[in-house]
Short mmCIF file of C-alpha atoms in Angstrom, two decimals:
data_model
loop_
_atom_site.label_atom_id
_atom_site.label_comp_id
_atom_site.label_asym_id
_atom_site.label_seq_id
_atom_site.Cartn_x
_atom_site.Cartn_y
_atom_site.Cartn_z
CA UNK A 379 98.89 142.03 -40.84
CA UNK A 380 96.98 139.14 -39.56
CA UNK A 381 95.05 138.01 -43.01
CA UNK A 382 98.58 138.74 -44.51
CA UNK A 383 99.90 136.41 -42.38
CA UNK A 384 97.81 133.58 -42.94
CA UNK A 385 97.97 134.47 -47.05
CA UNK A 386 101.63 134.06 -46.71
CA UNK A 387 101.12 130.42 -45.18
CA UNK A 388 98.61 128.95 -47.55
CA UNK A 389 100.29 130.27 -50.79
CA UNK A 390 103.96 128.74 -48.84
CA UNK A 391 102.39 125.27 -48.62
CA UNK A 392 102.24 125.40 -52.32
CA UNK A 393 106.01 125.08 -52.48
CA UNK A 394 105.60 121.14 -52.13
CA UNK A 395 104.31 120.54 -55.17
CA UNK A 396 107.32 122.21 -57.41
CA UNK A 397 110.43 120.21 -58.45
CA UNK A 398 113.79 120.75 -58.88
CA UNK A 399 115.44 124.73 -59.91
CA UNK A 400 118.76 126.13 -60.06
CA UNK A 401 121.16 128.81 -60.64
CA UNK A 402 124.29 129.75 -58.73
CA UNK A 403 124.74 126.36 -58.36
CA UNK A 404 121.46 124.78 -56.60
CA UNK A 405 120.61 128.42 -55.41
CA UNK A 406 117.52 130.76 -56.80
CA UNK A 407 118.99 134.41 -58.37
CA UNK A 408 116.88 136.74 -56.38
CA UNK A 409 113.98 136.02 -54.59
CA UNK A 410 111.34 139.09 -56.04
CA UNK A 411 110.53 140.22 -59.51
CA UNK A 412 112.66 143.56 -59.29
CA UNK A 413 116.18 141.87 -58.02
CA UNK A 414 115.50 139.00 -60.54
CA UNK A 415 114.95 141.83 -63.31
CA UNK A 416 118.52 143.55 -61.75
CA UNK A 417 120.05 140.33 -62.28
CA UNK A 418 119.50 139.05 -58.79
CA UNK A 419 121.11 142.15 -57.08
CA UNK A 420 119.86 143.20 -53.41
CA UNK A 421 122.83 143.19 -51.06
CA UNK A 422 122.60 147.88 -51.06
CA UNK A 423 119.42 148.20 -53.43
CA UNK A 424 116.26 149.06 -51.29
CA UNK A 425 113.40 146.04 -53.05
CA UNK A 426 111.09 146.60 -49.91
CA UNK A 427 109.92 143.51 -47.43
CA UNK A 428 111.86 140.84 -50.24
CA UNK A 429 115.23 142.25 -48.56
CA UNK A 430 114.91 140.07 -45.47
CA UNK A 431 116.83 137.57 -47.64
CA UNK A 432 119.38 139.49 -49.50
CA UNK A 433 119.86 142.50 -46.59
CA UNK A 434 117.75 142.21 -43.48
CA UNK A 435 119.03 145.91 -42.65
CA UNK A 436 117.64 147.35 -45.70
CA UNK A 437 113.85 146.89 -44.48
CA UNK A 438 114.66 149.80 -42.28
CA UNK A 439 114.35 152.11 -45.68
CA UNK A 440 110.82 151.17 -45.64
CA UNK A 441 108.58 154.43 -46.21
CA UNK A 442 105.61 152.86 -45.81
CA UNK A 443 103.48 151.50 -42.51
CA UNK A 444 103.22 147.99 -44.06
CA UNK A 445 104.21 145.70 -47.39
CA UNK A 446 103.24 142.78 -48.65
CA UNK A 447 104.77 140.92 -51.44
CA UNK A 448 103.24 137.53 -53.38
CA UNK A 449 105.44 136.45 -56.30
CA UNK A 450 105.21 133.47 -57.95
CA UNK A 451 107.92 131.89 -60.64
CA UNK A 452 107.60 129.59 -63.44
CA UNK A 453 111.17 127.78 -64.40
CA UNK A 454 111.82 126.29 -66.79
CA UNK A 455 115.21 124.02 -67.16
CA UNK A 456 116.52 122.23 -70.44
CA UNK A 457 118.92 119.50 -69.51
CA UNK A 458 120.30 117.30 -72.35
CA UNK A 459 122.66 114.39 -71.71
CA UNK A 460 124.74 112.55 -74.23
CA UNK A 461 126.95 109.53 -73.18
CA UNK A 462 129.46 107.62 -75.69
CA UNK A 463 128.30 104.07 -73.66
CA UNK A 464 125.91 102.40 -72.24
CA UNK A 465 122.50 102.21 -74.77
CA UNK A 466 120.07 98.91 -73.47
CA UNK A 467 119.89 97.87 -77.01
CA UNK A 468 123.87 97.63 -77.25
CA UNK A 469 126.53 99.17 -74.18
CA UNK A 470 129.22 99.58 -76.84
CA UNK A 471 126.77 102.39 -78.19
CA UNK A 472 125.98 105.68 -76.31
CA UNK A 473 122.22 107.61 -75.96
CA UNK A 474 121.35 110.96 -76.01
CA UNK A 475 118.69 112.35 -73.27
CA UNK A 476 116.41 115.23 -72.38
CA UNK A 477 115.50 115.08 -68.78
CA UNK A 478 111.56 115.52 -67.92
CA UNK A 479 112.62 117.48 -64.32
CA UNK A 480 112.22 120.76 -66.31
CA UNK A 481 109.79 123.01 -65.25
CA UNK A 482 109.00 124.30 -61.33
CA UNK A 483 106.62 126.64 -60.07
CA UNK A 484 108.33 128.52 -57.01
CA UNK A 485 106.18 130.65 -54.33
CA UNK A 486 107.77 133.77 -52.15
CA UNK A 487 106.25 135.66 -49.98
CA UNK A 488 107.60 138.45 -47.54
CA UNK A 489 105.72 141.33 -45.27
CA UNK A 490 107.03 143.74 -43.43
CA UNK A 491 106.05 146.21 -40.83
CA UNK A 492 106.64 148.99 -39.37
CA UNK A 493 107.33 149.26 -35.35
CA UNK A 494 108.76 152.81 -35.01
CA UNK A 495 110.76 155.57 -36.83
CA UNK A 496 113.52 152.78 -36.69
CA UNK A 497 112.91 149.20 -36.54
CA UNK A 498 111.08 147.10 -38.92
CA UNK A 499 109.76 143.61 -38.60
CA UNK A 500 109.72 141.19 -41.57
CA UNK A 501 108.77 137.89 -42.46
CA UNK A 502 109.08 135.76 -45.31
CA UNK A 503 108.68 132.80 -46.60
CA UNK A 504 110.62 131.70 -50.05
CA UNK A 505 111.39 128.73 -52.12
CA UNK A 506 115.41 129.16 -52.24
CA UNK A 507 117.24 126.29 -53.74
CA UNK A 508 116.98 123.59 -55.72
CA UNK A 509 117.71 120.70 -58.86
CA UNK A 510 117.47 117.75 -60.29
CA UNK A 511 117.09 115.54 -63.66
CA UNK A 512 114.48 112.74 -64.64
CA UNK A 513 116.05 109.95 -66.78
CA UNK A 514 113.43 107.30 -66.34
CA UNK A 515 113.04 106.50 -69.95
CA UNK A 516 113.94 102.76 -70.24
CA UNK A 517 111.36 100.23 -70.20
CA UNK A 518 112.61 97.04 -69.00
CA UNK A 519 109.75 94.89 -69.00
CA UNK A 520 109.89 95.47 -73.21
CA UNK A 521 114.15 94.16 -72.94
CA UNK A 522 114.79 90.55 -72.86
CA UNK A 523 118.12 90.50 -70.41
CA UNK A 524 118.11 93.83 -69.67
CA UNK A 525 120.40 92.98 -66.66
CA UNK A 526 124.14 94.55 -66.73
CA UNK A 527 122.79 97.30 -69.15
CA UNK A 528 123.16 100.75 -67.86
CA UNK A 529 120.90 103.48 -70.14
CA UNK A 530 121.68 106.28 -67.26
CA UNK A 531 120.65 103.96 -64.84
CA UNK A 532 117.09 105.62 -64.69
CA UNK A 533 117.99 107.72 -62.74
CA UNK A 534 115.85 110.38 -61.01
CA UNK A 535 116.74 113.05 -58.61
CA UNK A 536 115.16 116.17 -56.78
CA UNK A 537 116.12 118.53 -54.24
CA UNK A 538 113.88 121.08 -53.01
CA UNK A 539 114.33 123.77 -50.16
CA UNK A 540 112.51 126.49 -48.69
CA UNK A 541 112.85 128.65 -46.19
CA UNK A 542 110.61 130.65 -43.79
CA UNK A 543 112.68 133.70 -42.47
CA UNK A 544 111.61 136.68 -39.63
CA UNK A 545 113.76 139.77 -39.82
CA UNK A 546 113.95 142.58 -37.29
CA UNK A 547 115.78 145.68 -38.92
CA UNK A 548 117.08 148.78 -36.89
CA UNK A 549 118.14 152.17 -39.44
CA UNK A 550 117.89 155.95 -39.86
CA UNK A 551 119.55 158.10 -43.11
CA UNK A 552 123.02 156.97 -42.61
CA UNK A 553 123.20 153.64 -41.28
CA UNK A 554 121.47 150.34 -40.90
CA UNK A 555 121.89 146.85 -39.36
CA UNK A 556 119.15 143.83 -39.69
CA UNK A 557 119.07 140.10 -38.54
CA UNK A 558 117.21 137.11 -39.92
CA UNK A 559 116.80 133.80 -38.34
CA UNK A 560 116.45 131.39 -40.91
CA UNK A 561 114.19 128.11 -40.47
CA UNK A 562 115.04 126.24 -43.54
CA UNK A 563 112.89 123.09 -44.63
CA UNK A 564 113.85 120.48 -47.29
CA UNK A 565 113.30 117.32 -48.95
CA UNK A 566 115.43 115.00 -51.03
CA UNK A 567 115.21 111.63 -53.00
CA UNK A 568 117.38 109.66 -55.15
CA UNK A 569 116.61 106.69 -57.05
CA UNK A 570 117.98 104.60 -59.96
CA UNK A 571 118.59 100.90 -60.82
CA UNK A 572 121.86 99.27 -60.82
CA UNK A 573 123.43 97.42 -64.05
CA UNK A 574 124.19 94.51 -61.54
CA UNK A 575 124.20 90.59 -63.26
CA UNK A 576 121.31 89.58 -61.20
CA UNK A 577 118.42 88.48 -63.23
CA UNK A 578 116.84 91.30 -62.06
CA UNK A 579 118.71 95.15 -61.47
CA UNK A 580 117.98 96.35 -58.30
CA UNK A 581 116.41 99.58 -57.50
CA UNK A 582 118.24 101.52 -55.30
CA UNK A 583 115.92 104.43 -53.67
CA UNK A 584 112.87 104.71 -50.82
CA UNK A 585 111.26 107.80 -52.10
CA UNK A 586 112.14 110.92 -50.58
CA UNK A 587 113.50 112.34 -47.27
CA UNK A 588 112.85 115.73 -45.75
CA UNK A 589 114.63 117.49 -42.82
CA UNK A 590 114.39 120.94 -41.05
CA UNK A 591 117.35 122.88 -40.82
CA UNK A 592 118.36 126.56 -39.12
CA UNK A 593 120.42 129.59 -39.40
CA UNK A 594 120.84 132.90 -39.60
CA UNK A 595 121.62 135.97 -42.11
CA UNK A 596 123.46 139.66 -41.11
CA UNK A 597 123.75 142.70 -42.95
CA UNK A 598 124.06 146.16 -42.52
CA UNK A 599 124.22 149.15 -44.90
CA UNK A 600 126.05 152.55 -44.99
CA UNK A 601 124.85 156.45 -46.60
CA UNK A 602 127.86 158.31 -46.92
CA UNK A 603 125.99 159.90 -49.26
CA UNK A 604 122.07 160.19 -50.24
CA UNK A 605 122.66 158.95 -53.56
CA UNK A 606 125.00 156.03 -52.66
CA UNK A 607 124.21 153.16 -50.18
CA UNK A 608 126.97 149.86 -49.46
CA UNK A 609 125.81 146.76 -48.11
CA UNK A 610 127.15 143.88 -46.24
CA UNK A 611 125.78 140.70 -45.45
CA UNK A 612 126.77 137.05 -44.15
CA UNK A 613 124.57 134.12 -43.96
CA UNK A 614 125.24 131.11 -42.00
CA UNK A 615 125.75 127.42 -43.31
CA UNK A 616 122.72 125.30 -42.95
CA UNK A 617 123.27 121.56 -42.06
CA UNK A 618 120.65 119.36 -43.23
CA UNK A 619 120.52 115.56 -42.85
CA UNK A 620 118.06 113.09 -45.44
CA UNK A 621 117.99 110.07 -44.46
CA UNK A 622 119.10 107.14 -46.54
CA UNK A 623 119.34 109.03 -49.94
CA UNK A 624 123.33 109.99 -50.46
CA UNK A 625 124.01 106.90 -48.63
CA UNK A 626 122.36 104.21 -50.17
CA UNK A 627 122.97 105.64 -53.41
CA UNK A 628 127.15 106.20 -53.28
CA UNK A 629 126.65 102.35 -50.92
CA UNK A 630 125.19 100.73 -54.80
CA UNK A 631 128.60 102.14 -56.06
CA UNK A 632 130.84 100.95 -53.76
CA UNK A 633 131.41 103.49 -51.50
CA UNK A 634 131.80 102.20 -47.74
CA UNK A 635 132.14 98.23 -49.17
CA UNK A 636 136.02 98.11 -48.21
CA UNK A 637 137.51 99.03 -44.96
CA UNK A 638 140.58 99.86 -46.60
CA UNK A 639 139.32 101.85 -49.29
CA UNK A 640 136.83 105.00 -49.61
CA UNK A 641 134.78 105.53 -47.05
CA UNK A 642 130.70 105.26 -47.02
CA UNK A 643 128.99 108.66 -47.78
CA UNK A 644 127.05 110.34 -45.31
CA UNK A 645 123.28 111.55 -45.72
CA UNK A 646 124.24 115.27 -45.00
CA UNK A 647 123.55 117.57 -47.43
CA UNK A 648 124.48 121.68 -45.90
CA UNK A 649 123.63 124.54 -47.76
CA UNK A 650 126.95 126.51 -47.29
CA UNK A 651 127.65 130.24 -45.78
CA UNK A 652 127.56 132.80 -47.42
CA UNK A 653 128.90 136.50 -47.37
CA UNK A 654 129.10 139.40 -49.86
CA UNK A 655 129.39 143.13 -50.48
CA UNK A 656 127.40 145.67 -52.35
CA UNK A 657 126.49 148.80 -53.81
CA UNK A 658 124.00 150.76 -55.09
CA UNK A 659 123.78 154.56 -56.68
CA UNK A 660 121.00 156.35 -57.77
CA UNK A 661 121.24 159.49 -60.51
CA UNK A 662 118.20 160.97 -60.59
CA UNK A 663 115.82 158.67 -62.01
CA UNK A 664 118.39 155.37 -63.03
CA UNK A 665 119.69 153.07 -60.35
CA UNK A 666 123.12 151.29 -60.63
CA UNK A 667 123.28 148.22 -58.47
CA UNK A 668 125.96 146.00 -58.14
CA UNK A 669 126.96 143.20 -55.91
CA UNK A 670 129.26 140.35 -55.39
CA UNK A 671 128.94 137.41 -53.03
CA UNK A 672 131.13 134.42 -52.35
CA UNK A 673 129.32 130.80 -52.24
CA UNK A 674 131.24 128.66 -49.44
CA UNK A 675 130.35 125.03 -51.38
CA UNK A 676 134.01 123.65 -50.55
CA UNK A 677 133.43 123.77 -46.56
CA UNK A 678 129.76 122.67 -46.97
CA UNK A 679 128.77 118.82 -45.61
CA UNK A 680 127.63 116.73 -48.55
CA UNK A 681 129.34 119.43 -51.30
CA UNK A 682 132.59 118.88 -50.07
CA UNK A 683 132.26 115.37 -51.13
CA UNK A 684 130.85 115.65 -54.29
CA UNK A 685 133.87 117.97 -54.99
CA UNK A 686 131.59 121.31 -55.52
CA UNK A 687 134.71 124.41 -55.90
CA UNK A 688 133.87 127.63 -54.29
CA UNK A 689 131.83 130.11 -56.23
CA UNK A 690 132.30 133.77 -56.28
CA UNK A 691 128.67 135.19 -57.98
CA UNK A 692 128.82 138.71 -59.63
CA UNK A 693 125.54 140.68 -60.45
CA UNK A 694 124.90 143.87 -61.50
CA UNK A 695 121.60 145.94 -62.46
CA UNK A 696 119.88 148.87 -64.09
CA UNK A 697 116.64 150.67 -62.96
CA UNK A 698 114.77 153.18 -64.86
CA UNK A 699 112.12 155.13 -62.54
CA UNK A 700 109.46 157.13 -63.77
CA UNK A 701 105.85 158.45 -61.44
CA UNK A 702 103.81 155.28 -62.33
CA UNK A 703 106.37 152.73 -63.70
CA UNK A 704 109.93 151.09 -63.86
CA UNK A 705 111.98 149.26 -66.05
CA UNK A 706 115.40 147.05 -65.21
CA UNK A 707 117.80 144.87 -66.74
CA UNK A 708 120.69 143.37 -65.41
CA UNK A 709 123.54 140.84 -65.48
CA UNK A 710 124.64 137.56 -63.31
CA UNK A 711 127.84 135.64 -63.62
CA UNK A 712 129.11 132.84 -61.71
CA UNK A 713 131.48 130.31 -62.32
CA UNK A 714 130.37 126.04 -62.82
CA UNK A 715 131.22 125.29 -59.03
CA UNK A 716 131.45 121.54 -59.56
CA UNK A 717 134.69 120.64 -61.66
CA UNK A 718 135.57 117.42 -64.10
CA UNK A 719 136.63 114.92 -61.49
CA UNK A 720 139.85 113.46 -62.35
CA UNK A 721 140.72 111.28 -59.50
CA UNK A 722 141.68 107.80 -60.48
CA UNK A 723 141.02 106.42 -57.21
CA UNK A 724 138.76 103.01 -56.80
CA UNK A 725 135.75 103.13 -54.71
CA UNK A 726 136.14 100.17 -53.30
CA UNK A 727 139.73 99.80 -53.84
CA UNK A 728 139.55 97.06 -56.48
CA UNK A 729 141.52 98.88 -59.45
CA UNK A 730 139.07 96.62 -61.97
CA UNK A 731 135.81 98.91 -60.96
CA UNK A 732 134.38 102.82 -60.51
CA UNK A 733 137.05 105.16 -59.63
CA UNK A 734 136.04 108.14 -57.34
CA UNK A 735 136.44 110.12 -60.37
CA UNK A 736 133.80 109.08 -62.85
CA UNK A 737 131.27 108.06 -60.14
CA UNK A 738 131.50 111.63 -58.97
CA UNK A 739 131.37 113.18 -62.61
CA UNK A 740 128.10 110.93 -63.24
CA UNK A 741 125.93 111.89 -60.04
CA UNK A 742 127.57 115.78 -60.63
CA UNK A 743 126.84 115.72 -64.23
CA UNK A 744 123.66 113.35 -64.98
CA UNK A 745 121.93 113.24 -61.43
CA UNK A 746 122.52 116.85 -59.87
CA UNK A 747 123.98 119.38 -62.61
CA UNK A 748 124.27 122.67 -61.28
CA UNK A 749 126.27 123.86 -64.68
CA UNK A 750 124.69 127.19 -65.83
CA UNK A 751 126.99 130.18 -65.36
CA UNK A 752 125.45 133.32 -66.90
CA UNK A 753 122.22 134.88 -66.82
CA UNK A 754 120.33 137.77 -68.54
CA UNK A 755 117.36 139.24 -67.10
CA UNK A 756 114.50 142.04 -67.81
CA UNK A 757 111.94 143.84 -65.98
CA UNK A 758 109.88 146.05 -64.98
CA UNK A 759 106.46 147.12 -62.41
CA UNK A 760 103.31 149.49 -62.77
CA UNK A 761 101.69 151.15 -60.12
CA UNK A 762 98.08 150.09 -60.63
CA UNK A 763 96.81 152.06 -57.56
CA UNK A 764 98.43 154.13 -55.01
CA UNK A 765 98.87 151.09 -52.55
CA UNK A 766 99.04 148.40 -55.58
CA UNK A 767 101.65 147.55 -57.91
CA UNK A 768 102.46 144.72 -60.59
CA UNK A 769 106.29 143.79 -61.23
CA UNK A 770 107.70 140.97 -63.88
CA UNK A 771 110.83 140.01 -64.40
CA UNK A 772 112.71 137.39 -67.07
CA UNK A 773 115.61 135.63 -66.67
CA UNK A 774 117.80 133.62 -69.13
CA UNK A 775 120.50 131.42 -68.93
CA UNK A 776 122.08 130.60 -72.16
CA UNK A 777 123.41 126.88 -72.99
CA UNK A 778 126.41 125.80 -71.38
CA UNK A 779 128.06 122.14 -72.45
CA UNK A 780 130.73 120.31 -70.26
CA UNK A 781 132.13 117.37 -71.29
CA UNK A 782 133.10 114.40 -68.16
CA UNK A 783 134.91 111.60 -68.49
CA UNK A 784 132.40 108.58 -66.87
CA UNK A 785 134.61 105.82 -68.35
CA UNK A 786 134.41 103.14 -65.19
CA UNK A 787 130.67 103.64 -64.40
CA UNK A 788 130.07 102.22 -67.99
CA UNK A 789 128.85 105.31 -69.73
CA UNK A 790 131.99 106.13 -71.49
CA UNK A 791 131.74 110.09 -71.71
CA UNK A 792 128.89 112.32 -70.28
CA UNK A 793 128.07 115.38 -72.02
CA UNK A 794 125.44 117.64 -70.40
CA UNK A 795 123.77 120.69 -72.36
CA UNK A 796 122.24 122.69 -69.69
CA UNK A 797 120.32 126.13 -70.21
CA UNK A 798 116.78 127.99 -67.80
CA UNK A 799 114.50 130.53 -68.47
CA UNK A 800 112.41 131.95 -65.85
CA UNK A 801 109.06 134.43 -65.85
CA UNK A 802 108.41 136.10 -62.13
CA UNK A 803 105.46 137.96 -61.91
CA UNK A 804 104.89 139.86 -58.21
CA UNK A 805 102.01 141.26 -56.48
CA UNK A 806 103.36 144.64 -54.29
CA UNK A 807 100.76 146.09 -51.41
CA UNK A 808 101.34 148.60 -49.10
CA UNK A 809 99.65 150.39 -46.97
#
C-alpha cells in the first residue's frame, strides 16, 4: 500500500500540465476506463477502488485484499467559432475560428483496501473537471491601427480541477453506505485584449489563479436481490475563489463601472452539488447499468451568474463478461446547461453599450463552452495475469452547433461547433 501510495502522488502531479476538458458541462463522464466504456455509469455498478467518486459505498463489494487503479486519458476537443462581425482587416466582416485548447491528457488514480469483512478504505486522486478555448490568432504588431478591432478579442481561457478524495466504506450482501471527503484543487486564468480607442488595446489578464476547495460525497446501495443492486449518492457543492480572473475580466466589460447599474462580478467560481440514483442488474454474464444524476449549476457561485440552467445527466451501459475478458458500450445524455442569453439589460446602464445578454453569450459561447450533449462510448479489459488487468474505453461526442446573438460586444452573431473524443486506457492490480 505504501509504494502505491506514493505511485498515486507522482503520476497526480502530472495533472498540472493538461488543459482544459469537458462533458456534462465542465465535468469528466466517468473517472475509469470501464464506467467511461458504460457511458459514465457507476452510481449501483461495482468498478472496484474508481467508485470512491461515483459511490463511496460500493468499495465495500470489494473481493479482493487490495486494488490499485492507474488510468490515464487523452481528450481531444474540436471547438469552431464563427462570428458575423468583428474581422481586424474589416469589423463589418465576421471570422471563422478553430480554437488550439484541444487536446488534454487527464491522470486518475484510486486504491483501495481492505480493513475487515466490512469496511474498506479508499483513496483517490482524479482530474474531474474542466474547459476552455485558445483564440490567440491575431497578430497586432503586423495591423496598422489595430485599436477598436475586436477578432474574438484573443481571447484565451482554461479551467482545470482535480481532486484528491479518501473514502471509508461499511457493507455486507444486502446493504452498503460509504463517505468521501473531497479536497478539491484548481486553477483558473482568463485573458484577452480589449477593442478600446487607445492607441494601444489593453490586455486584460495576470496569468492564472489557483485555489483549494473541500467537500464531501454520500452514497449507499441496496440488494434486494443478488442480481439487482440501487444506488444513491449526493455530493456537496464546492466553493472555490481565483483571484482576479472573473473580475477583472466582466470589470473590462463594464460590469461594476455604475453604481446604479449591474453589479461587479465576483472571483468565485463553485462546482455545484450533486445527487443521483441508480441501478444496476446482472443476467448471467451481461450487466445493465443505468443511472441518472441531477447537476445543481443554477445554485452554484460563479454559474449562477453566467446563467448556467440545471442539468439532469442520463447514462446507461452494457457489460459483456466472459473468464479472461469484457466488453461494454454505453450511452450519456445531458442537456446544453448554459442557455442563449436574451437579456437586454446594459452593463453599465448606458443603453448605447454591452447588454448583459450578449456579454454573457460571448464568455458562455467563445471563452467557456460547455455545449456537448451526447456521448457514445466503447470498451472493454483483459485479464493479463491473475492479479493484472488492461481496460480501454472510447468516448464520442458528436457535433453540436448553437447559434448566440453577440450583437453589442461587436461580434454580431457567435456560432460555436463543438464536438470530443476521448481514449482511456487503465492499469487494474489487485492483490
Amino acid at each position: 500500500m505504501k509504494k502505491s501510495i506514493k505511485l498515486a502522488v507522482v503520476a497526480a502531479l502530472a495533472l498540472g500540465a493538461t488543459s482544459a476538458f469537458a462533458t456534462n458541462g465542465d465535468h469528466m463522464i466517468g473517472f475509469s476506463a470501464e464506467s467511461r466504456a458504460l457511458g459514465g455509469t457507476g452510481i449501483a455498478h461495482y468498478m472496484g477502488s474508481a467508485n470512491a467518486l461515483t459511490n463511496p459505498a460500493l468499495l465495500a463489494k470489494m473481493k479482493n485484499k487490495d486494488e490499485f487503479i492507474f488510468a490515464g486519458t487523452i481528450f481531444d476537443a474540436d471547438v469552431k467559432v464563427k462570428t458575423t462581425a468583428g474581422s481586424v482587416a474589416n469589423p463589418r466582416v465576421g471570422v471563422s475560428k478553430t480554437s488550439d485548447e484541444d487536446v488534454s491528457v487527464i491522470p486518475a488514480i484510486s486504491l483501495a483496501h481492505r480493513i475487515n469483512n466490512n469496511l474498506v478504505l479508499g483513496l483517490g486522486m482524479y482530474g474531474t473537471a474542466g474547459m476552455g478555448t485558445d483564440w490567440r490568432f491575431t497578430d497586432k504588431s503586423s495591423i496598422q491601427n489595430y485599436n477598436g478591432k475586436v477578432d474574438l478579442y484573443n481571447m484565451r481561457s482554461s479551467l482545470m480541477l482535480m481532486q484528491f478524495a479518501p473514502s471509508l466504506a461499511y457493507g455486507n450482501d444486502v446493504y452498503g453506505i460509504g463517505i468521501t471527503g473531497i479536497v478539491q484543487y484548481g486553477s483558473l486564468s482568463v485573458d484577452y485584449d480589449t477593442n478600446g480607442q487607445d492607441k494601444h488595446a489593453k490586455h486584460i489578464g495576470s496569468g492564472s489563479s489557483d485555489d483549494f476547495g473541500f467537500g464531501f460525497q454520500i452514497g449507499a446501495y441496496y440488494n434486494p436481490i443478488k442480481s439487482l443492486t440501487i444506488g444513491a449518492v449526493y455530493k456537496s457543492a464546492i466553493d472555490m475563489e481565483y483571484k482576479n480572473q472573473i473580475s477583472d475580466a466582466a470589470e473590462a466589460y463594464g460590469y461594476g463601472s455604475n453604481p446604479a447599474a449591474l453589479p461587479a462580478k465576483s472571483d468565485h467560481l463553485e462546482q455545484p452539488a450533486e445527487y443521483g440514483i441508480g441501478v444496476s442488474y446482472d443476467m448471467d454474464a451481461f450487466t445493465l447499468t443505468a443511472d441518472v444524476k441531477e447537476i445543481k449549476w443554477s445554485d452554484a457561485k460563479g454559474y449562477k451568474d453566467f446563467g448556467w440552467d440545471d442539468q439532469t445527466v442520463y447514462a446507461v451501459g452494457v457489460k459483456y463478461t466472459a473468464t479472461s475478458y469484457w466488453a461494454g458500450i454505453g450511452y450519456n445524455y445531458g442537456e446544453n446547461p448554459v442557455p442563449n442569453n436574451k437579456s437586454d439589460v446594459p452593463v453599465n446602464g448606458d443603453p448605447r453599450y454591452n447588454t448583459d445578454g450578449d456579454t454573457m453569450n460571448l464568455f458562455n459561447y467563445a471563452m467557456f463552452p460547455a455545449t456537448v450533449e451526447s456521448t457514445i462510448t466503447i470498451g472493454g479489459g483483459y485479464s493479463l495475469s491473475d492479479d493484472l488487468a488492461l481496460n480501454a474505453a472510447y468516448t464520442y461526442a458528436p457535433e453540436v452547433s448553437d447559434t448566440v446573438d453577440t450583437s453589442t460586444v461587436v461580434t454580431g452573431h457567435v456560432t460555436t461547433k463543438h464536438s470530443q473524443q476521448a481514449l482511456t486506457l487503465a492499469l487494474k492490480f489487485t492483490f
